[in-house]
PDB file of C-alpha atoms in Angstrom:
ATOM      1  CA  GLN E   1      28.837  19.290  14.287  1.00 96.00           C
ATOM      2  CA  VAL E   2      26.099  16.804  15.006  1.00 97.00           C
ATOM      3  CA  GLN E   3      23.661  16.382  12.138  1.00 98.00           C
ATOM      4  CA  LEU E   4      20.613  14.163  11.816  1.00 98.00           C
ATOM      5  CA  VAL E   5      18.804  14.126   8.486  1.00 98.00           C
ATOM      6  CA  GLU E   6      15.555  12.215   8.087  1.00 98.00           C
ATOM      7  CA  SER E   7      14.107  11.027   4.797  1.00 98.00           C
ATOM      8  CA  GLY E   8      11.446   8.688   3.480  1.00 98.00           C
ATOM      9  CA  GLY E   9       8.282  10.487   4.474  1.00 98.00           C
ATOM     10  CA  GLY E  10       5.341  10.932   2.147  1.00 98.00           C
ATOM     11  CA  VAL E  11       1.700  10.160   1.546  1.00 98.00           C
ATOM     12  CA  VAL E  12       0.658   6.536   2.018  1.00 98.00           C
ATOM     13  CA  GLN E  13      -2.680   4.747   2.101  1.00 98.00           C
ATOM     14  CA  PRO E  14      -3.995   3.174   5.300  1.00 98.00           C
ATOM     15  CA  GLY E  15      -2.694  -0.351   5.780  1.00 98.00           C
ATOM     16  CA  ARG E  16       0.408   0.227   3.682  1.00 98.00           C
ATOM     17  CA  SER E  17       4.046   0.454   4.745  1.00 98.00           C
ATOM     18  CA  LEU E  18       6.768   3.075   4.756  1.00 98.00           C
ATOM     19  CA  ARG E  19      10.407   3.121   5.855  1.00 98.00           C
ATOM     20  CA  LEU E  20      12.030   6.201   7.303  1.00 98.00           C
ATOM     21  CA  SER E  21      15.778   6.767   7.429  1.00 98.00           C
ATOM     22  CA  CYS E  22      17.920   9.074   9.526  1.00 98.00           C
ATOM     23  CA  ALA E  23      21.483   9.745   8.408  1.00 98.00           C
ATOM     24  CA  ALA E  24      23.769  10.744  11.261  1.00 98.00           C
ATOM     25  CA  SER E  25      27.075  12.587  11.156  1.00 98.00           C
ATOM     26  CA  GLY E  26      29.404  14.560  13.386  1.00 98.00           C
ATOM     27  CA  PHE E  27      29.539  12.077  16.238  1.00 97.00           C
ATOM     28  CA  THR E  28      30.326   8.437  16.999  1.00 96.00           C
ATOM     29  CA  PHE E  29      26.975   6.992  16.008  1.00 97.00           C
ATOM     30  CA  SER E  30      27.716   3.555  17.421  1.00 96.00           C
ATOM     31  CA  SER E  31      28.087   5.014  20.924  1.00 95.00           C
ATOM     32  CA  TYR E  32      24.600   6.473  21.229  1.00 96.00           C
ATOM     33  CA  GLY E  33      21.103   5.236  21.723  1.00 96.00           C
ATOM     34  CA  MET E  34      18.762   6.655  19.100  1.00 97.00           C
ATOM     35  CA  HIS E  35      15.065   7.471  19.176  1.00 98.00           C
ATOM     36  CA  TRP E  36      12.122   8.298  16.982  1.00 98.00           C
ATOM     37  CA  VAL E  37       9.688  10.933  18.245  1.00 98.00           C
ATOM     38  CA  ARG E  38       6.601  12.074  16.355  1.00 98.00           C
ATOM     39  CA  GLN E  39       4.290  15.047  16.357  1.00 98.00           C
ATOM     40  CA  ALA E  40       0.817  14.960  14.850  1.00 98.00           C
ATOM     41  CA  PRO E  41      -0.285  18.194  13.145  1.00 97.00           C
ATOM     42  CA  GLY E  42      -0.968  20.858  15.767  1.00 97.00           C
ATOM     43  CA  LYS E  43      -0.313  18.421  18.614  1.00 98.00           C
ATOM     44  CA  GLY E  44       2.396  17.707  21.146  1.00 98.00           C
ATOM     45  CA  LEU E  45       5.373  15.377  21.082  1.00 98.00           C
ATOM     46  CA  GLU E  46       5.020  11.595  21.347  1.00 98.00           C
ATOM     47  CA  TRP E  47       7.947   9.240  21.874  1.00 96.00           C
ATOM     48  CA  VAL E  48       7.803   6.322  19.423  1.00 98.00           C
ATOM     49  CA  ALA E  49      10.785   4.007  19.823  1.00 97.00           C
ATOM     50  CA  VAL E  50      14.374   3.633  21.042  1.00 96.00           C
ATOM     51  CA  ILE E  51      17.248   1.419  19.976  1.00 97.00           C
ATOM     52  CA  TRP E  52      20.363   0.930  22.033  1.00 95.00           C
ATOM     53  CA  TYR E  53      23.792   1.888  20.694  1.00 94.00           C
ATOM     54  CA  ASP E  54      24.505  -1.624  19.439  1.00 93.00           C
ATOM     55  CA  GLY E  55      20.966  -2.524  18.403  1.00 94.00           C
ATOM     56  CA  SER E  56      20.721  -5.116  21.168  1.00 94.00           C
ATOM     57  CA  ASN E  57      17.577  -3.679  22.710  1.00 94.00           C
ATOM     58  CA  LYS E  58      14.547  -1.959  21.220  1.00 96.00           C
ATOM     59  CA  TYR E  59      11.482  -0.553  22.927  1.00 95.00           C
ATOM     60  CA  TYR E  60       8.271   0.903  21.551  1.00 96.00           C
ATOM     61  CA  ALA E  61       5.335   3.035  22.557  1.00 95.00           C
ATOM     62  CA  ASP E  62       2.188   0.977  23.003  1.00 95.00           C
ATOM     63  CA  SER E  63       0.577   2.885  20.117  1.00 97.00           C
ATOM     64  CA  VAL E  64       3.040   1.436  17.583  1.00 98.00           C
ATOM     65  CA  LYS E  65       4.115  -1.861  19.146  1.00 97.00           C
ATOM     66  CA  GLY E  66       3.765  -4.741  16.731  1.00 98.00           C
ATOM     67  CA  ARG E  67       3.489  -2.430  13.713  1.00 98.00           C
ATOM     68  CA  PHE E  68       6.723  -0.400  13.754  1.00 98.00           C
ATOM     69  CA  THR E  69      10.297  -1.680  13.863  1.00 98.00           C
ATOM     70  CA  ILE E  70      13.312   0.419  14.743  1.00 98.00           C
ATOM     71  CA  SER E  71      16.737  -0.650  13.482  1.00 98.00           C
ATOM     72  CA  ARG E  72      20.169   0.763  12.796  1.00 98.00           C
ATOM     73  CA  ASP E  73      23.209   0.150  10.625  1.00 98.00           C
ATOM     74  CA  ASN E  74      26.243   1.394  12.506  1.00 98.00           C
ATOM     75  CA  SER E  75      28.457   0.812   9.465  1.00 98.00           C
ATOM     76  CA  LYS E  76      26.329   3.356   7.568  1.00 98.00           C
ATOM     77  CA  ASN E  77      25.597   5.683  10.520  1.00 98.00           C
ATOM     78  CA  THR E  78      21.924   5.330   9.758  1.00 98.00           C
ATOM     79  CA  LEU E  79      18.790   4.813  11.838  1.00 98.00           C
ATOM     80  CA  TYR E  80      15.598   3.349  10.395  1.00 98.00           C
ATOM     81  CA  LEU E  81      11.923   3.101  11.229  1.00 98.00           C
ATOM     82  CA  GLN E  82       9.900   0.487   9.361  1.00 98.00           C
ATOM     83  CA  MET E  83       6.232   1.377   9.653  1.00 98.00           C
ATOM     84  CA  ASN E  84       3.677  -1.281   8.707  1.00 98.00           C
ATOM     85  CA  SER E  85      -0.127  -1.357   8.848  1.00 98.00           C
ATOM     86  CA  LEU E  86      -0.229   2.411   8.893  1.00 98.00           C
ATOM     87  CA  ARG E  87      -3.278   4.178  10.261  1.00 98.00           C
ATOM     88  CA  ALA E  88      -4.626   7.697   9.877  1.00 98.00           C
ATOM     89  CA  GLU E  89      -3.554   8.409  13.457  1.00 98.00           C
ATOM     90  CA  ASP E  90       0.070   7.754  12.488  1.00 98.00           C
ATOM     91  CA  THR E  91       0.022  10.965  10.449  1.00 98.00           C
ATOM     92  CA  ALA E  92       2.767  13.125  11.953  1.00 98.00           C
ATOM     93  CA  VAL E  93       6.173  14.667  11.542  1.00 98.00           C
ATOM     94  CA  TYR E  94       8.679  12.019  12.557  1.00 98.00           C
ATOM     95  CA  TYR E  95      11.908  13.165  14.176  1.00 98.00           C
ATOM     96  CA  CYS E  96      14.972  11.119  14.890  1.00 98.00           C
ATOM     97  CA  ALA E  97      16.759  12.190  18.024  1.00 98.00           C
ATOM     98  CA  ARG E  98      20.029  11.316  19.701  1.00 98.00           C
ATOM     99  CA  GLU E  99      19.953  10.190  23.279  1.00 95.00           C
ATOM    100  CA  GLY E 100      21.809  12.440  25.689  1.00 91.00           C
ATOM    101  CA  TRP E 101      24.935  11.091  27.365  1.00 89.00           C
ATOM    102  CA  GLY E 102      23.322  10.942  30.807  1.00 84.00           C
ATOM    103  CA  THR E 103      24.993   8.320  32.969  1.00 84.00           C
ATOM    104  CA  GLY E 104      27.002   7.041  30.037  1.00 86.00           C
ATOM    105  CA  TYR E 105      29.739   4.537  30.708  1.00 86.00           C
ATOM    106  CA  CYS E 106      32.882   3.108  29.157  1.00 88.00           C
ATOM    107  CA  SER E 107      33.706  -0.534  28.745  1.00 89.00           C
ATOM    108  CA  GLY E 108      36.367  -2.350  26.770  1.00 88.00           C
ATOM    109  CA  GLY E 109      37.794   0.853  25.385  1.00 87.00           C
ATOM    110  CA  SER E 110      34.463   2.185  24.066  1.00 88.00           C
ATOM    111  CA  CYS E 111      31.923   4.501  25.662  1.00 86.00           C
ATOM    112  CA  TYR E 112      28.140   4.390  25.449  1.00 84.00           C
ATOM    113  CA  SER E 113      25.307   6.785  26.189  1.00 85.00           C
ATOM    114  CA  LYS E 114      22.693   6.145  28.828  1.00 84.00           C
ATOM    115  CA  GLY E 115      20.507   9.205  28.925  1.00 87.00           C
ATOM    116  CA  TYR E 116      16.774   9.744  29.073  1.00 90.00           C
ATOM    117  CA  TYR E 117      16.688  13.063  27.216  1.00 95.00           C
ATOM    118  CA  PHE E 118      17.216  13.979  23.576  1.00 97.00           C
ATOM    119  CA  ASP E 119      20.065  16.360  22.894  1.00 97.00           C
ATOM    120  CA  TYR E 120      20.014  16.567  19.084  1.00 98.00           C
ATOM    121  CA  TRP E 121      17.082  16.306  16.712  1.00 98.00           C
ATOM    122  CA  GLY E 122      16.686  16.060  12.975  1.00 98.00           C
ATOM    123  CA  GLN E 123      14.491  18.453  11.018  1.00 98.00           C
ATOM    124  CA  GLY E 124      11.733  15.862  10.737  1.00 98.00           C
ATOM    125  CA  THR E 125       9.964  14.110   7.881  1.00 98.00           C
ATOM    126  CA  LEU E 126       6.200  14.262   7.344  1.00 98.00           C
ATOM    127  CA  VAL E 127       4.211  11.063   7.048  1.00 98.00           C
ATOM    128  CA  THR E 128       0.607  11.425   5.894  1.00 98.00           C
ATOM    129  CA  VAL E 129      -1.646   8.382   6.018  1.00 98.00           C
ATOM    130  CA  SER E 130      -4.671   9.007   3.858  1.00 98.00           C
ATOM    131  CA  SER E 131      -6.732   7.293   1.209  1.00 96.00           C
TER     132      SER E 131
ATOM    133  CA  GLU G   1       2.674   5.363  33.558  1.00 84.00           C
ATOM    134  CA  ILE G   2       3.850   8.724  34.861  1.00 91.00           C
ATOM    135  CA  VAL G   3       1.861  11.649  33.488  1.00 94.00           C
ATOM    136  CA  LEU G   4       3.354  15.124  33.144  1.00 97.00           C
ATOM    137  CA  THR G   5       0.986  18.080  33.440  1.00 98.00           C
ATOM    138  CA  GLN G   6       2.194  21.491  32.301  1.00 98.00           C
ATOM    139  CA  SER G   7       0.692  24.806  33.327  1.00 98.00           C
ATOM    140  CA  PRO G   8      -0.433  27.202  32.191  1.00 98.00           C
ATOM    141  CA  ALA G   9      -1.449  26.023  28.728  1.00 98.00           C
ATOM    142  CA  THR G  10      -0.764  29.514  27.396  1.00 98.00           C
ATOM    143  CA  LEU G  11       1.280  32.286  28.973  1.00 98.00           C
ATOM    144  CA  SER G  12       1.055  35.823  27.598  1.00 98.00           C
ATOM    145  CA  LEU G  13       3.963  38.094  28.512  1.00 98.00           C
ATOM    146  CA  SER G  14       5.958  40.976  27.113  1.00 98.00           C
ATOM    147  CA  PRO G  15       9.651  41.060  26.203  1.00 98.00           C
ATOM    148  CA  GLY G  16      11.739  41.810  29.263  1.00 98.00           C
ATOM    149  CA  GLU G  17       9.321  40.119  31.652  1.00 98.00           C
ATOM    150  CA  ARG G  18      10.032  36.996  33.675  1.00 98.00           C
ATOM    151  CA  ALA G  19       8.390  33.742  32.604  1.00 98.00           C
ATOM    152  CA  THR G  20       7.651  30.864  34.969  1.00 98.00           C
ATOM    153  CA  LEU G  21       6.458  27.589  33.473  1.00 98.00           C
ATOM    154  CA  SER G  22       5.384  24.615  35.563  1.00 98.00           C
ATOM    155  CA  CYS G  23       5.554  20.861  35.038  1.00 98.00           C
ATOM    156  CA  ARG G  24       4.032  18.463  37.536  1.00 98.00           C
ATOM    157  CA  ALA G  25       4.580  14.700  37.515  1.00 96.00           C
ATOM    158  CA  SER G  26       1.948  12.231  38.720  1.00 95.00           C
ATOM    159  CA  GLN G  27       4.621  10.508  40.782  1.00 93.00           C
ATOM    160  CA  SER G  28       8.217  11.232  41.670  1.00 93.00           C
ATOM    161  CA  VAL G  29      10.717  11.330  38.816  1.00 92.00           C
ATOM    162  CA  SER G  30      13.616  12.349  41.072  1.00 92.00           C
ATOM    163  CA  SER G  31      15.578  14.899  39.012  1.00 92.00           C
ATOM    164  CA  TYR G  32      15.160  13.088  35.699  1.00 93.00           C
ATOM    165  CA  LEU G  33      13.352  15.871  33.903  1.00 96.00           C
ATOM    166  CA  ALA G  34      14.190  17.758  30.720  1.00 98.00           C
ATOM    167  CA  TRP G  35      12.797  20.868  29.054  1.00 98.00           C
ATOM    168  CA  TYR G  36      12.589  21.633  25.325  1.00 98.00           C
ATOM    169  CA  GLN G  37      11.750  24.682  23.264  1.00 98.00           C
ATOM    170  CA  GLN G  38       9.974  24.354  19.920  1.00 98.00           C
ATOM    171  CA  LYS G  39       9.374  27.138  17.450  1.00 98.00           C
ATOM    172  CA  PRO G  40       6.896  26.812  14.557  1.00 97.00           C
ATOM    173  CA  GLY G  41       8.194  24.602  11.778  1.00 96.00           C
ATOM    174  CA  GLN G  42      11.304  23.637  13.741  1.00 98.00           C
ATOM    175  CA  ALA G  43      12.449  20.617  15.677  1.00 98.00           C
ATOM    176  CA  PRO G  44      12.493  20.784  19.458  1.00 98.00           C
ATOM    177  CA  ARG G  45      15.675  22.039  21.113  1.00 98.00           C
ATOM    178  CA  LEU G  46      16.959  20.731  24.419  1.00 98.00           C
ATOM    179  CA  LEU G  47      17.173  23.483  27.033  1.00 98.00           C
ATOM    180  CA  ILE G  48      17.530  21.784  30.410  1.00 98.00           C
ATOM    181  CA  TYR G  49      18.269  18.232  31.561  1.00 96.00           C
ATOM    182  CA  ASP G  50      18.416  16.673  35.017  1.00 94.00           C
ATOM    183  CA  ALA G  51      15.969  19.384  36.105  1.00 96.00           C
ATOM    184  CA  SER G  52      18.539  22.166  36.347  1.00 97.00           C
ATOM    185  CA  ASN G  53      21.452  21.618  33.957  1.00 97.00           C
ATOM    186  CA  ARG G  54      21.526  23.878  30.928  1.00 98.00           C
ATOM    187  CA  ALA G  55      22.292  22.146  27.643  1.00 97.00           C
ATOM    188  CA  THR G  56      25.201  23.259  25.497  1.00 96.00           C
ATOM    189  CA  GLY G  57      24.767  26.752  24.108  1.00 97.00           C
ATOM    190  CA  ILE G  58      21.640  27.626  26.089  1.00 98.00           C
ATOM    191  CA  PRO G  59      21.653  31.205  27.404  1.00 98.00           C
ATOM    192  CA  ALA G  60      21.899  31.788  31.141  1.00 98.00           C
ATOM    193  CA  ARG G  61      18.464  33.452  31.216  1.00 98.00           C
ATOM    194  CA  PHE G  62      17.005  29.927  31.069  1.00 98.00           C
ATOM    195  CA  SER G  63      17.023  28.050  34.356  1.00 98.00           C
ATOM    196  CA  GLY G  64      15.333  24.962  35.707  1.00 98.00           C
ATOM    197  CA  SER G  65      14.518  23.893  39.225  1.00 98.00           C
ATOM    198  CA  GLY G  66      12.623  21.281  41.173  1.00 97.00           C
ATOM    199  CA  SER G  67      12.742  17.619  42.058  1.00 96.00           C
ATOM    200  CA  GLY G  68      10.308  14.859  42.825  1.00 94.00           C
ATOM    201  CA  THR G  69       6.994  15.909  41.299  1.00 96.00           C
ATOM    202  CA  ASP G  70       7.197  19.693  40.844  1.00 98.00           C
ATOM    203  CA  PHE G  71       9.448  21.426  38.345  1.00 98.00           C
ATOM    204  CA  THR G  72       9.834  24.944  37.017  1.00 98.00           C
ATOM    205  CA  LEU G  73      11.407  26.463  33.932  1.00 98.00           C
ATOM    206  CA  THR G  74      12.216  30.129  34.398  1.00 98.00           C
ATOM    207  CA  ILE G  75      13.190  32.615  31.727  1.00 98.00           C
ATOM    208  CA  SER G  76      14.548  35.580  33.623  1.00 98.00           C
ATOM    209  CA  SER G  77      14.014  38.289  31.010  1.00 97.00           C
ATOM    210  CA  LEU G  78      12.177  37.374  27.829  1.00 98.00           C
ATOM    211  CA  GLU G  79      13.820  38.018  24.496  1.00 98.00           C
ATOM    212  CA  PRO G  80      11.718  38.169  21.292  1.00 97.00           C
ATOM    213  CA  GLU G  81      13.119  34.802  20.180  1.00 98.00           C
ATOM    214  CA  ASP G  82      11.909  33.070  23.363  1.00 98.00           C
ATOM    215  CA  PHE G  83       8.260  33.055  22.329  1.00 98.00           C
ATOM    216  CA  ALA G  84       7.615  29.432  21.487  1.00 98.00           C
ATOM    217  CA  VAL G  85       6.114  26.234  22.865  1.00 98.00           C
ATOM    218  CA  TYR G  86       7.885  24.555  25.776  1.00 98.00           C
ATOM    219  CA  TYR G  87       7.676  20.879  26.688  1.00 98.00           C
ATOM    220  CA  CYS G  88       8.848  18.953  29.712  1.00 98.00           C
ATOM    221  CA  GLN G  89       9.850  15.298  29.364  1.00 97.00           C
ATOM    222  CA  GLN G  90      10.890  12.409  31.538  1.00 94.00           C
ATOM    223  CA  ARG G  91      11.505   8.723  31.404  1.00 81.00           C
ATOM    224  CA  SER G  92       8.268   7.023  32.229  1.00 66.00           C
ATOM    225  CA  ASN G  93       8.696   3.358  33.065  1.00 73.00           C
ATOM    226  CA  TRP G  94      12.148   3.515  31.465  1.00 73.00           C
ATOM    227  CA  PRO G  95      12.991   2.794  28.728  1.00 78.00           C
ATOM    228  CA  ARG G  96       9.767   4.484  27.728  1.00 85.00           C
ATOM    229  CA  TYR G  97       9.441   8.249  27.733  1.00 93.00           C
ATOM    230  CA  THR G  98       6.680  10.826  28.076  1.00 94.00           C
ATOM    231  CA  PHE G  99       6.229  14.517  27.333  1.00 97.00           C
ATOM    232  CA  GLY G 100       3.989  17.096  28.901  1.00 98.00           C
ATOM    233  CA  GLN G 101       1.298  18.604  26.702  1.00 98.00           C
ATOM    234  CA  GLY G 102       3.228  21.863  26.285  1.00 98.00           C
ATOM    235  CA  THR G 103       2.988  25.507  27.318  1.00 98.00           C
ATOM    236  CA  LYS G 104       2.677  28.125  24.610  1.00 98.00           C
ATOM    237  CA  LEU G 105       4.528  31.300  25.509  1.00 98.00           C
ATOM    238  CA  GLU G 106       3.065  34.130  23.449  1.00 98.00           C
ATOM    239  CA  ILE G 107       3.703  37.832  23.127  1.00 96.00           C
ATOM    240  CA  LYS G 108       1.263  39.981  25.055  1.00 94.00           C
TER     241      LYS G 108
END
């Protein structure tokens, strides 16, 4: 079964850095785009970043562009989010999420997702930015 | 950027009743719309994708409809476990994504 387990959250001072990890299992990690989505306390969901199945493309929400970096290690089935220059408004539960298959395609014997929705989510890790 | 507006903000119903939740997009998103359910302290769960396709394991009482700018999530007969917050989501200026602000479905 698909499992996504985030770690690395905690309390950090404004301006400092933190790296989140998401360990994936139960599926072919290297075939799926992966996302980070966050939720501030008592608020709605906000998409943060996406990385394509092979790491070749990365895109960010304007609110984190230039401060956050998404990456992945397909050999370790792990997704990362490096968060620098943290601000109080970055306080949130951070979820990693798998991209749905969507209009996925196969090429060269391998298949890759191309969806716009998120079909599996981790349990989330809380990041609190406070002095 | 495409904005998703959900209504109502809060919906108060009793178990067994029919729930109708709305999501309106500021411009056409074709059928590229998904719905999620989130219970307190839990991660969101995908219910519907491509406006009307139920995700794996989602009960048949959940259905989605619509295209273009107006979408509806219907729960035909509410079960106690259905009381939660529901979000719609679409790809806004792909590959960027947006969510609606949510509808809280509460027990009357």
